[in-house]
Amino acid sequence: MTTSEQIFDTLVLPYLNHAVRMYEADYASVSDIDAGMRFGCGYAQGPLAVIDELGAASVRDRLAVRYAETGDRLHQPAELLEKLAAESGTFAALGADAGTAAPELKRDIAKVGVVGTGTMASGIAQVFAQSGYGVIYVGRSQEKLDGVVGYITKNLDRAIDKGKSTEDDKAAVLGRLTGATTRDALAEVDLVVEAIAEDLDVKLELFRDLDGICKQGAILATTTSSLPITQLGAATDRPADVIGMHFFNPAPVMKLVEVVTTPATAADVDETVKALCAKVGKVAVSCGDRAGFIVNCLLFPYLNDAVLLHESGVELVAIDAAIKETAGFPMGPFELLDVVGNDVSLAIQKELHGEFKEDGLAPAKTLEEKVAAGHLGRKTKQGFHSY
Ligand code: CAA
């Protein structure tokens, strides 16, 4: 019998350790790491705040027990954790003086383009239209464009049913959406956010095309969660205008946007995108162009560990329940895998394994099998759970 506490220690402690290593490596600030997990995954607290609450010494001791069992470097308490434990230090103190001024819109953004018609593209179109922006969304067929309207209509109908919106609001939001089946429609937009297939060649072709179509000064943003944005920028003659805007699923609900700059991204583009995020009710965090950014880098190894734990004989439902109870996460790992899609999760885990070259990040066998069997999650009505 595996207890809830054992499940917590197996899945959550390595996640906390990983967050410490991310800060240690100077990849992101204390506040951006914590905001990432709070606003990207709906956690009540970020991992570094959780360590402060549990006490660095307690987390270090429990991790040391796990490390003795597994010998996996990912479970070896991070050096900074050892230091904080020895000095009774906190991440709150480390992150205390990092205040920054509110970003401003350095470029005018009146009209937004969205490329793609899937869940993320539809959600992003909804976010901008709900904030009053005219949105031109581009898809490959009228049927796909209708799917975007269907997704947004369903969300707005649900809000109306709950008394949180009205038919007038819905008509106004839908009225701001203009569908198009050719990219030429994006000639006059001030910002394009693309959320098409997660395939480098497909995105490179799109960026070359956008470079020829969009007016000078337009910001070209990608929602990629794993592809090198620097390469997308290099496919254009305006790499300074290319940036990552990584939204989370479901985009209308999750407040986070990871704003990913490449070495070529102009400072005014970065600032404008951050200001725009605030305008549409999102929280922006800063990331460098590295696989997984903040959130996926911390989230997916934890999800993969959950699959490994299940492979060792612990029931899915017991793991889901224990995590919600002990960690207070809004969904158990298998519920979330089914929302994200096992195909997407496997692709992200492979990217992370390739980037960080840690054996402990190798994708779990069952995750590979689920994808091979076409059990992708909610979208196929069968994933780890059945729908
Ligand atoms: N689209 C739009 N709105 C939705 C929605 C959807 N798919 N699902 C739920 N909502 C809305 C509901 O209408 C409701 O709105 P109101 O509060 O205005 O009434 C609100 O979200 C809460 O929904 P529910 O009460 O039905 O359900 P809940 O309390 O269980 O919340 C949840 C649902 C917000 C999705 C919550 O479970 C959650 O935060 N889950 C974690 C999701 C997560 O971790 N996402 C990150 C995945 S990783 C990723 O996206 C990155 C990547 O690159 C793959």
Short mmCIF file of C-alpha atoms and ligand atoms in Angstrom, two decimals:
data_model
loop_
_atom_site.label_atom_id
_atom_site.label_comp_id
_atom_site.label_asym_id
_atom_site.label_seq_id
_atom_site.Cartn_x
_atom_site.Cartn_y
_atom_site.Cartn_z
CA MET A 1 0.00 0.00 0.00
CA THR A 2 1.43 3.35 -1.07
CA THR A 3 0.28 6.23 1.11
CA SER A 4 -0.63 9.72 -0.07
CA GLU A 5 2.52 11.03 1.61
CA GLN A 6 4.67 8.54 -0.30
CA ILE A 7 3.02 9.60 -3.54
CA PHE A 8 3.71 13.24 -2.66
CA ASP A 9 7.35 12.50 -1.91
CA THR A 10 7.77 10.49 -5.12
CA LEU A 11 6.19 13.05 -7.43
CA VAL A 12 6.31 16.46 -5.81
CA LEU A 13 9.74 16.53 -4.13
CA PRO A 14 11.65 16.05 -7.41
CA TYR A 15 9.53 18.81 -8.93
CA LEU A 16 10.53 21.14 -6.08
CA ASN A 17 14.19 20.18 -6.51
CA HIS A 18 13.97 20.82 -10.22
CA ALA A 19 12.60 24.31 -9.55
CA VAL A 20 15.58 25.04 -7.28
CA ARG A 21 17.97 23.91 -10.01
CA MET A 22 16.20 26.15 -12.53
CA TYR A 23 16.75 29.15 -10.25
CA GLU A 24 20.33 28.08 -9.48
CA ALA A 25 21.07 27.94 -13.22
CA ASP A 26 19.89 31.57 -13.45
CA TYR A 27 17.26 30.63 -16.03
CA ALA A 28 14.38 32.42 -14.28
CA SER A 29 13.70 34.56 -11.22
CA VAL A 30 12.06 33.36 -7.99
CA SER A 31 8.90 35.29 -8.77
CA ASP A 32 8.71 34.11 -12.41
CA ILE A 33 9.18 30.45 -11.44
CA ASP A 34 6.47 30.68 -8.81
CA ALA A 35 4.11 32.78 -10.96
CA GLY A 36 4.64 30.31 -13.80
CA MET A 37 3.30 27.36 -11.86
CA ARG A 38 0.54 29.35 -10.13
CA PHE A 39 -0.88 30.97 -13.24
CA GLY A 40 0.04 28.28 -15.77
CA CYS A 41 -1.23 25.29 -13.82
CA GLY A 42 -3.61 26.79 -11.29
CA TYR A 43 -1.50 25.90 -8.25
CA ALA A 44 -2.16 27.86 -5.07
CA GLN A 45 1.58 28.35 -4.57
CA GLY A 46 4.68 28.11 -6.69
CA PRO A 47 7.34 25.50 -5.90
CA LEU A 48 9.82 27.87 -4.24
CA ALA A 49 7.12 29.23 -1.92
CA VAL A 50 6.18 25.63 -1.11
CA ILE A 51 9.80 24.94 -0.12
CA ASP A 52 9.76 28.00 2.13
CA GLU A 53 6.59 26.74 3.74
CA LEU A 54 7.80 23.17 4.26
CA GLY A 55 11.25 24.39 5.25
CA ALA A 56 14.34 23.89 3.09
CA ALA A 57 15.82 21.46 5.64
CA SER A 58 12.73 19.24 5.63
CA VAL A 59 12.58 19.17 1.82
CA ARG A 60 16.33 18.45 1.66
CA ASP A 61 16.03 15.59 4.18
CA ARG A 62 13.08 13.96 2.43
CA LEU A 63 14.77 14.30 -0.95
CA ALA A 64 17.93 12.74 0.46
CA VAL A 65 15.88 9.70 1.45
CA ARG A 66 14.50 9.47 -2.07
CA TYR A 67 17.98 9.93 -3.58
CA ALA A 68 19.34 7.11 -1.43
CA GLU A 69 16.61 4.85 -2.86
CA THR A 70 16.90 5.80 -6.53
CA GLY A 71 20.44 7.13 -7.07
CA ASP A 72 18.84 9.40 -9.70
CA ARG A 73 20.71 12.72 -9.89
CA LEU A 74 17.35 14.47 -10.28
CA HIS A 75 16.60 13.45 -6.69
CA GLN A 76 19.90 14.63 -5.27
CA PRO A 77 19.14 17.73 -3.20
CA ALA A 78 20.20 20.82 -5.18
CA GLU A 79 23.21 22.68 -3.80
CA LEU A 80 21.16 25.78 -3.09
CA LEU A 81 18.69 23.69 -1.11
CA GLU A 82 21.57 22.41 1.01
CA LYS A 83 22.76 25.98 1.51
CA LEU A 84 19.34 27.32 2.49
CA ALA A 85 18.86 24.36 4.83
CA ALA A 86 22.22 25.07 6.51
CA GLU A 87 21.56 28.80 6.81
CA SER A 88 17.78 28.67 7.47
CA GLY A 89 17.42 30.82 4.35
CA THR A 90 14.32 31.28 2.19
CA PHE A 91 13.49 31.88 -1.45
CA ALA A 92 11.31 34.78 -0.36
CA ALA A 93 14.49 36.52 0.86
CA LEU A 94 16.41 35.61 -2.31
CA GLY A 95 13.66 37.04 -4.52
CA ALA A 96 12.87 40.06 -2.38
CA ASP A 97 14.52 42.92 -4.28
CA ALA A 98 13.50 41.95 -7.81
CA GLY A 99 10.79 44.64 -8.32
CA THR A 100 10.36 45.91 -11.90
CA ALA A 101 8.36 48.77 -13.40
CA ALA A 102 5.07 47.97 -15.18
CA PRO A 103 5.70 47.38 -18.90
CA GLU A 104 4.26 49.79 -21.48
CA LEU A 105 2.86 49.32 -24.96
CA LYS A 106 5.79 50.57 -27.02
CA ARG A 107 4.06 49.67 -30.29
CA ASP A 108 0.40 50.25 -31.15
CA ILE A 109 -1.64 47.08 -31.07
CA ALA A 110 -5.15 47.49 -32.47
CA LYS A 111 -5.73 44.43 -34.59
CA VAL A 112 -4.53 40.92 -33.81
CA GLY A 113 -4.10 37.95 -36.14
CA VAL A 114 -4.30 34.33 -35.02
CA VAL A 115 -3.09 31.50 -37.25
CA GLY A 116 -4.51 28.06 -36.49
CA THR A 117 -7.89 26.62 -35.60
CA GLY A 118 -7.14 24.10 -32.84
CA THR A 119 -7.88 24.36 -29.12
CA MET A 120 -5.04 26.76 -28.38
CA ALA A 121 -5.68 29.02 -31.40
CA SER A 122 -9.40 29.14 -30.60
CA GLY A 123 -8.74 29.97 -26.97
CA ILE A 124 -6.24 32.70 -27.88
CA ALA A 125 -8.66 34.25 -30.38
CA GLN A 126 -11.26 34.28 -27.60
CA VAL A 127 -8.85 35.98 -25.17
CA PHE A 128 -8.16 38.89 -27.54
CA ALA A 129 -11.75 39.28 -28.75
CA GLN A 130 -13.02 39.32 -25.16
CA SER A 131 -10.59 42.13 -24.38
CA GLY A 132 -11.98 44.24 -27.21
CA TYR A 133 -9.46 43.50 -29.98
CA GLY A 134 -10.52 42.84 -33.54
CA VAL A 135 -9.17 39.39 -34.40
CA ILE A 136 -8.47 37.98 -37.85
CA TYR A 137 -8.09 34.22 -37.55
CA VAL A 138 -6.75 32.12 -40.37
CA GLY A 139 -7.50 28.47 -41.02
CA ARG A 140 -7.23 26.05 -43.90
CA SER A 141 -10.96 25.62 -44.58
CA GLN A 142 -14.33 27.15 -43.75
CA GLU A 143 -15.09 24.05 -41.69
CA LYS A 144 -12.04 24.69 -39.50
CA LEU A 145 -12.97 28.37 -39.14
CA ASP A 146 -16.45 27.30 -38.04
CA GLY A 147 -14.81 25.12 -35.40
CA VAL A 148 -13.18 28.21 -33.83
CA VAL A 149 -16.54 29.98 -33.62
CA GLY A 150 -18.06 26.80 -32.20
CA TYR A 151 -15.40 26.57 -29.46
CA ILE A 152 -15.80 30.20 -28.45
CA THR A 153 -19.60 30.05 -28.63
CA LYS A 154 -19.62 27.03 -26.33
CA ASN A 155 -17.42 28.79 -23.77
CA LEU A 156 -19.52 31.96 -23.89
CA ASP A 157 -22.77 29.96 -23.61
CA ARG A 158 -21.38 28.27 -20.50
CA ALA A 159 -20.56 31.69 -19.05
CA ILE A 160 -24.10 32.89 -19.86
CA ASP A 161 -25.59 29.82 -18.17
CA LYS A 162 -23.57 30.67 -15.07
CA GLY A 163 -24.82 34.28 -15.16
CA LYS A 164 -21.28 35.57 -15.87
CA SER A 165 -21.97 36.88 -19.36
CA THR A 166 -24.88 38.00 -21.54
CA GLU A 167 -26.14 37.38 -25.07
CA ASP A 168 -25.10 40.97 -25.90
CA ASP A 169 -21.54 40.34 -24.74
CA LYS A 170 -21.43 37.13 -26.72
CA ALA A 171 -22.61 38.90 -29.87
CA ALA A 172 -19.98 41.61 -29.33
CA VAL A 173 -17.15 39.08 -28.88
CA LEU A 174 -18.21 37.04 -31.91
CA GLY A 175 -18.60 40.27 -33.88
CA ARG A 176 -14.92 41.07 -33.36
CA LEU A 177 -13.86 37.82 -35.05
CA THR A 178 -13.15 37.69 -38.77
CA GLY A 179 -12.23 34.34 -40.29
CA ALA A 180 -10.07 33.97 -43.39
CA THR A 181 -8.77 31.02 -45.36
CA THR A 182 -5.75 32.86 -46.76
CA ARG A 183 -2.88 34.41 -44.86
CA ASP A 184 -3.00 37.57 -46.96
CA ALA A 185 -5.75 38.70 -44.59
CA LEU A 186 -2.99 39.33 -42.02
CA ALA A 187 -1.38 42.18 -44.00
CA GLU A 188 -2.61 44.93 -41.67
CA VAL A 189 -2.56 43.30 -38.23
CA ASP A 190 -0.23 44.66 -35.54
CA LEU A 191 0.47 41.31 -33.93
CA VAL A 192 0.18 37.75 -35.21
CA VAL A 193 0.04 34.85 -32.78
CA GLU A 194 0.50 31.50 -34.46
CA ALA A 195 -0.74 28.26 -32.92
CA ILE A 196 -0.43 25.80 -35.79
CA ALA A 197 1.10 22.30 -35.79
CA GLU A 198 4.07 21.81 -33.48
CA ASP A 199 6.42 20.97 -36.37
CA LEU A 200 9.52 23.02 -37.15
CA ASP A 201 9.26 22.82 -40.95
CA VAL A 202 5.60 23.78 -40.89
CA LYS A 203 6.30 26.76 -38.65
CA LEU A 204 9.38 27.83 -40.63
CA GLU A 205 7.28 27.95 -43.78
CA LEU A 206 4.66 30.02 -41.95
CA PHE A 207 7.21 32.54 -40.64
CA ARG A 208 8.74 32.99 -44.09
CA ASP A 209 5.27 33.64 -45.39
CA LEU A 210 4.31 36.05 -42.59
CA ASP A 211 7.52 37.96 -43.24
CA GLY A 212 6.32 38.62 -46.77
CA ILE A 213 2.72 39.38 -45.82
CA CYS A 214 2.68 41.39 -42.58
CA LYS A 215 3.29 45.12 -42.49
CA GLN A 216 6.57 46.50 -41.16
CA GLY A 217 6.57 46.80 -37.37
CA ALA A 218 4.10 43.97 -36.84
CA ILE A 219 5.06 41.60 -34.03
CA LEU A 220 5.25 37.93 -35.06
CA ALA A 221 4.59 35.65 -32.08
CA THR A 222 4.57 31.89 -31.75
CA THR A 223 2.87 29.78 -29.09
CA THR A 224 5.30 26.93 -29.59
CA SER A 225 6.01 25.06 -26.39
CA SER A 226 9.12 23.28 -27.59
CA LEU A 227 10.55 24.49 -30.89
CA PRO A 228 13.50 26.93 -31.14
CA ILE A 229 12.07 30.42 -31.60
CA THR A 230 15.49 31.71 -32.63
CA GLN A 231 15.22 29.57 -35.78
CA LEU A 232 11.74 30.92 -36.52
CA GLY A 233 13.11 34.46 -36.24
CA ALA A 234 16.05 33.59 -38.49
CA ALA A 235 13.58 32.43 -41.18
CA THR A 236 12.45 36.07 -41.49
CA ASP A 237 14.19 39.32 -42.37
CA ARG A 238 12.92 40.75 -39.07
CA PRO A 239 14.13 38.51 -36.23
CA ALA A 240 13.88 41.51 -33.87
CA ASP A 241 10.08 41.36 -34.21
CA VAL A 242 9.81 37.63 -33.46
CA ILE A 243 8.93 36.46 -29.94
CA GLY A 244 7.29 33.57 -28.09
CA MET A 245 3.90 33.95 -26.39
CA HIS A 246 3.30 30.60 -24.76
CA PHE A 247 -0.30 30.37 -23.53
CA PHE A 248 -1.62 27.54 -21.38
CA ASN A 249 -4.49 25.18 -21.87
CA PRO A 250 -7.33 26.18 -21.57
CA ALA A 251 -6.15 29.60 -22.79
CA PRO A 252 -9.27 31.57 -21.77
CA VAL A 253 -8.85 30.33 -18.18
CA MET A 254 -5.15 29.92 -17.42
CA LYS A 255 -3.66 33.33 -16.70
CA LEU A 256 -0.07 32.69 -17.66
CA VAL A 257 1.79 33.65 -20.79
CA GLU A 258 5.48 32.78 -20.97
CA VAL A 259 7.09 35.55 -22.99
CA VAL A 260 10.10 34.05 -24.70
CA THR A 261 12.77 36.31 -26.15
CA THR A 262 15.57 35.18 -28.43
CA PRO A 263 18.95 36.95 -28.53
CA ALA A 264 17.57 38.90 -31.52
CA THR A 265 14.20 39.99 -30.07
CA ALA A 266 13.97 43.79 -29.70
CA ALA A 267 13.44 45.14 -26.17
CA ASP A 268 10.40 47.18 -27.28
CA VAL A 269 8.79 44.01 -28.67
CA ASP A 270 9.34 42.20 -25.36
CA GLU A 271 7.92 45.12 -23.38
CA THR A 272 4.93 45.58 -25.71
CA VAL A 273 4.01 41.92 -25.50
CA LYS A 274 4.22 41.96 -21.71
CA ALA A 275 2.06 45.08 -21.52
CA LEU A 276 -0.42 43.48 -23.90
CA CYS A 277 -0.60 40.36 -21.73
CA ALA A 278 -1.56 42.55 -18.77
CA LYS A 279 -4.17 44.33 -20.90
CA VAL A 280 -5.87 41.06 -21.78
CA GLY A 281 -5.83 39.88 -18.17
CA LYS A 282 -2.83 37.60 -18.35
CA VAL A 283 0.32 37.37 -16.23
CA ALA A 284 3.56 37.44 -18.21
CA VAL A 285 6.80 35.79 -17.10
CA SER A 286 10.17 36.11 -18.87
CA CYS A 287 11.90 33.09 -20.35
CA GLY A 288 14.89 32.36 -22.51
CA ASP A 289 14.60 30.27 -25.67
CA ARG A 290 15.19 26.84 -24.12
CA ALA A 291 13.14 23.61 -24.28
CA GLY A 292 10.22 23.60 -21.86
CA PHE A 293 10.63 27.23 -20.77
CA ILE A 294 9.64 27.44 -17.08
CA VAL A 295 6.39 25.57 -16.73
CA ASN A 296 6.72 22.60 -19.06
CA CYS A 297 10.26 22.03 -17.82
CA LEU A 298 8.89 21.60 -14.30
CA LEU A 299 5.49 20.09 -15.09
CA PHE A 300 6.20 17.31 -17.59
CA PRO A 301 8.94 15.49 -15.66
CA TYR A 302 6.44 15.34 -12.78
CA LEU A 303 3.73 13.96 -15.10
CA ASN A 304 6.22 11.43 -16.50
CA ASP A 305 7.16 10.40 -12.95
CA ALA A 306 3.46 9.82 -12.27
CA VAL A 307 3.34 7.40 -15.23
CA LEU A 308 6.44 5.61 -13.89
CA LEU A 309 4.83 5.36 -10.46
CA HIS A 310 1.73 3.88 -12.05
CA GLU A 311 3.92 1.40 -13.93
CA SER A 312 5.31 0.30 -10.56
CA GLY A 313 1.81 -0.81 -9.58
CA VAL A 314 0.07 2.20 -8.00
CA GLU A 315 -3.50 2.84 -9.27
CA LEU A 316 -4.15 5.90 -11.44
CA VAL A 317 -7.06 7.07 -9.34
CA ALA A 318 -5.03 6.72 -6.14
CA ILE A 319 -2.28 8.91 -7.61
CA ASP A 320 -4.72 11.52 -8.91
CA ALA A 321 -6.52 11.66 -5.58
CA ALA A 322 -3.35 11.77 -3.48
CA ILE A 323 -1.91 14.67 -5.46
CA LYS A 324 -5.07 16.73 -5.22
CA GLU A 325 -5.26 16.03 -1.50
CA THR A 326 -1.62 16.46 -0.47
CA ALA A 327 -0.32 19.02 -2.98
CA GLY A 328 -3.65 20.78 -3.58
CA PHE A 329 -3.11 20.75 -7.36
CA PRO A 330 -6.39 21.35 -9.27
CA MET A 331 -6.06 18.13 -11.29
CA GLY A 332 -4.30 14.83 -10.70
CA PRO A 333 -1.46 14.04 -13.14
CA PHE A 334 -3.49 11.58 -15.22
CA GLU A 335 -6.45 13.94 -15.45
CA LEU A 336 -4.07 16.62 -16.68
CA LEU A 337 -2.27 14.32 -19.13
CA ASP A 338 -5.66 13.57 -20.66
CA VAL A 339 -6.42 17.30 -21.00
CA VAL A 340 -3.04 18.16 -22.53
CA GLY A 341 -3.00 15.05 -24.77
CA ASN A 342 -0.56 12.16 -24.44
CA ASP A 343 0.89 12.93 -27.88
CA VAL A 344 1.72 16.50 -26.84
CA SER A 345 3.05 15.31 -23.48
CA LEU A 346 5.27 12.69 -25.09
CA ALA A 347 6.66 15.22 -27.57
CA ILE A 348 7.47 17.67 -24.76
CA GLN A 349 9.06 14.98 -22.61
CA LYS A 350 11.23 13.89 -25.55
CA GLU A 351 12.35 17.50 -26.04
CA LEU A 352 13.26 17.82 -22.38
CA HIS A 353 15.13 14.53 -22.41
CA GLY A 354 17.05 15.70 -25.50
CA GLU A 355 17.85 19.10 -24.00
CA PHE A 356 18.89 18.07 -20.49
CA LYS A 357 20.23 14.55 -21.25
CA GLU A 358 19.16 13.15 -17.87
CA ASP A 359 18.26 9.44 -17.82
CA GLY A 360 15.49 10.26 -15.33
CA LEU A 361 13.75 12.33 -18.03
CA ALA A 362 13.36 9.46 -20.53
CA PRO A 363 9.67 9.17 -21.51
CA ALA A 364 7.80 6.46 -19.59
CA LYS A 365 7.01 3.33 -21.65
CA THR A 366 3.30 3.54 -20.94
CA LEU A 367 3.16 7.08 -22.29
CA GLU A 368 4.72 5.84 -25.56
CA GLU A 369 2.24 2.95 -25.63
CA LYS A 370 -0.78 5.20 -25.08
CA VAL A 371 0.28 7.35 -28.01
CA ALA A 372 0.97 4.33 -30.25
CA ALA A 373 -2.50 2.97 -29.41
CA GLY A 374 -4.13 6.32 -30.26
CA HIS A 375 -5.25 6.80 -26.65
CA LEU A 376 -4.40 10.47 -26.60
CA GLY A 377 -6.69 11.69 -23.84
CA ARG A 378 -9.96 13.60 -23.80
CA LYS A 379 -9.74 14.41 -27.50
CA THR A 380 -9.95 10.70 -28.41
CA LYS A 381 -12.28 9.88 -25.47
CA GLN A 382 -9.64 7.49 -24.16
CA GLY A 383 -6.36 8.31 -22.49
CA PHE A 384 -5.30 7.20 -19.03
CA HIS A 385 -8.96 7.63 -18.09
CA SER A 386 -11.99 6.97 -20.33
CA TYR A 387 -14.43 9.73 -21.32
N1 CAA B 1 -12.35 26.56 -22.03
C1 CAA B 1 -12.80 27.70 -21.51
N2 CAA B 1 -13.18 27.83 -20.21
C2 CAA B 1 -13.11 26.73 -19.43
C3 CAA B 1 -12.65 25.50 -19.91
C4 CAA B 1 -12.26 25.45 -21.28
N3 CAA B 1 -11.79 24.33 -21.84
N4 CAA B 1 -12.66 24.61 -18.90
C5 CAA B 1 -13.12 25.25 -17.82
N5 CAA B 1 -13.37 26.53 -18.13
C6 CAA B 1 -13.81 27.59 -17.23
C7 CAA B 1 -15.15 27.34 -16.64
O1 CAA B 1 -16.18 27.84 -17.46
C8 CAA B 1 -15.06 28.08 -15.33
O2 CAA B 1 -15.24 29.48 -15.57
P1 CAA B 1 -15.87 30.45 -14.45
O3 CAA B 1 -14.99 30.35 -13.25
O4 CAA B 1 -15.86 31.80 -15.10
O5 CAA B 1 -17.23 29.92 -14.19
C9 CAA B 1 -13.61 27.91 -14.91
O6 CAA B 1 -12.91 27.58 -16.09
C10 CAA B 1 -13.46 26.80 -13.90
O7 CAA B 1 -14.00 25.64 -14.49
P2 CAA B 1 -14.81 24.51 -13.71
O8 CAA B 1 -15.46 25.10 -12.49
O9 CAA B 1 -15.65 23.78 -14.68
O10 CAA B 1 -13.72 23.46 -13.35
P3 CAA B 1 -12.47 23.54 -12.43
O11 CAA B 1 -12.66 24.38 -11.25
O12 CAA B 1 -12.11 22.12 -12.28
O13 CAA B 1 -11.36 24.26 -13.32
C11 CAA B 1 -9.51 24.16 -14.79
C12 CAA B 1 -10.94 23.76 -14.57
C13 CAA B 1 -9.40 25.69 -14.81
C14 CAA B 1 -9.09 23.61 -16.14
C15 CAA B 1 -8.64 23.61 -13.59
O14 CAA B 1 -8.89 22.25 -13.44
C16 CAA B 1 -7.16 23.81 -13.77
O15 CAA B 1 -6.64 24.86 -13.44
N6 CAA B 1 -6.44 22.77 -14.25
C17 CAA B 1 -5.03 22.79 -14.52
C18 CAA B 1 -4.80 23.00 -16.00
C19 CAA B 1 -3.34 23.06 -16.34
O16 CAA B 1 -2.46 22.67 -15.56
N7 CAA B 1 -3.03 23.55 -17.55
C20 CAA B 1 -1.67 23.61 -18.02
C21 CAA B 1 -1.41 22.46 -18.96
S1 CAA B 1 0.22 22.52 -19.66
C22 CAA B 1 0.07 23.51 -20.98
O17 CAA B 1 -0.95 24.00 -21.34
C23 CAA B 1 1.36 23.84 -21.67
C24 CAA B 1 1.71 23.08 -22.87
O18 CAA B 1 2.57 23.54 -23.62
C25 CAA B 1 1.09 21.78 -23.20
#
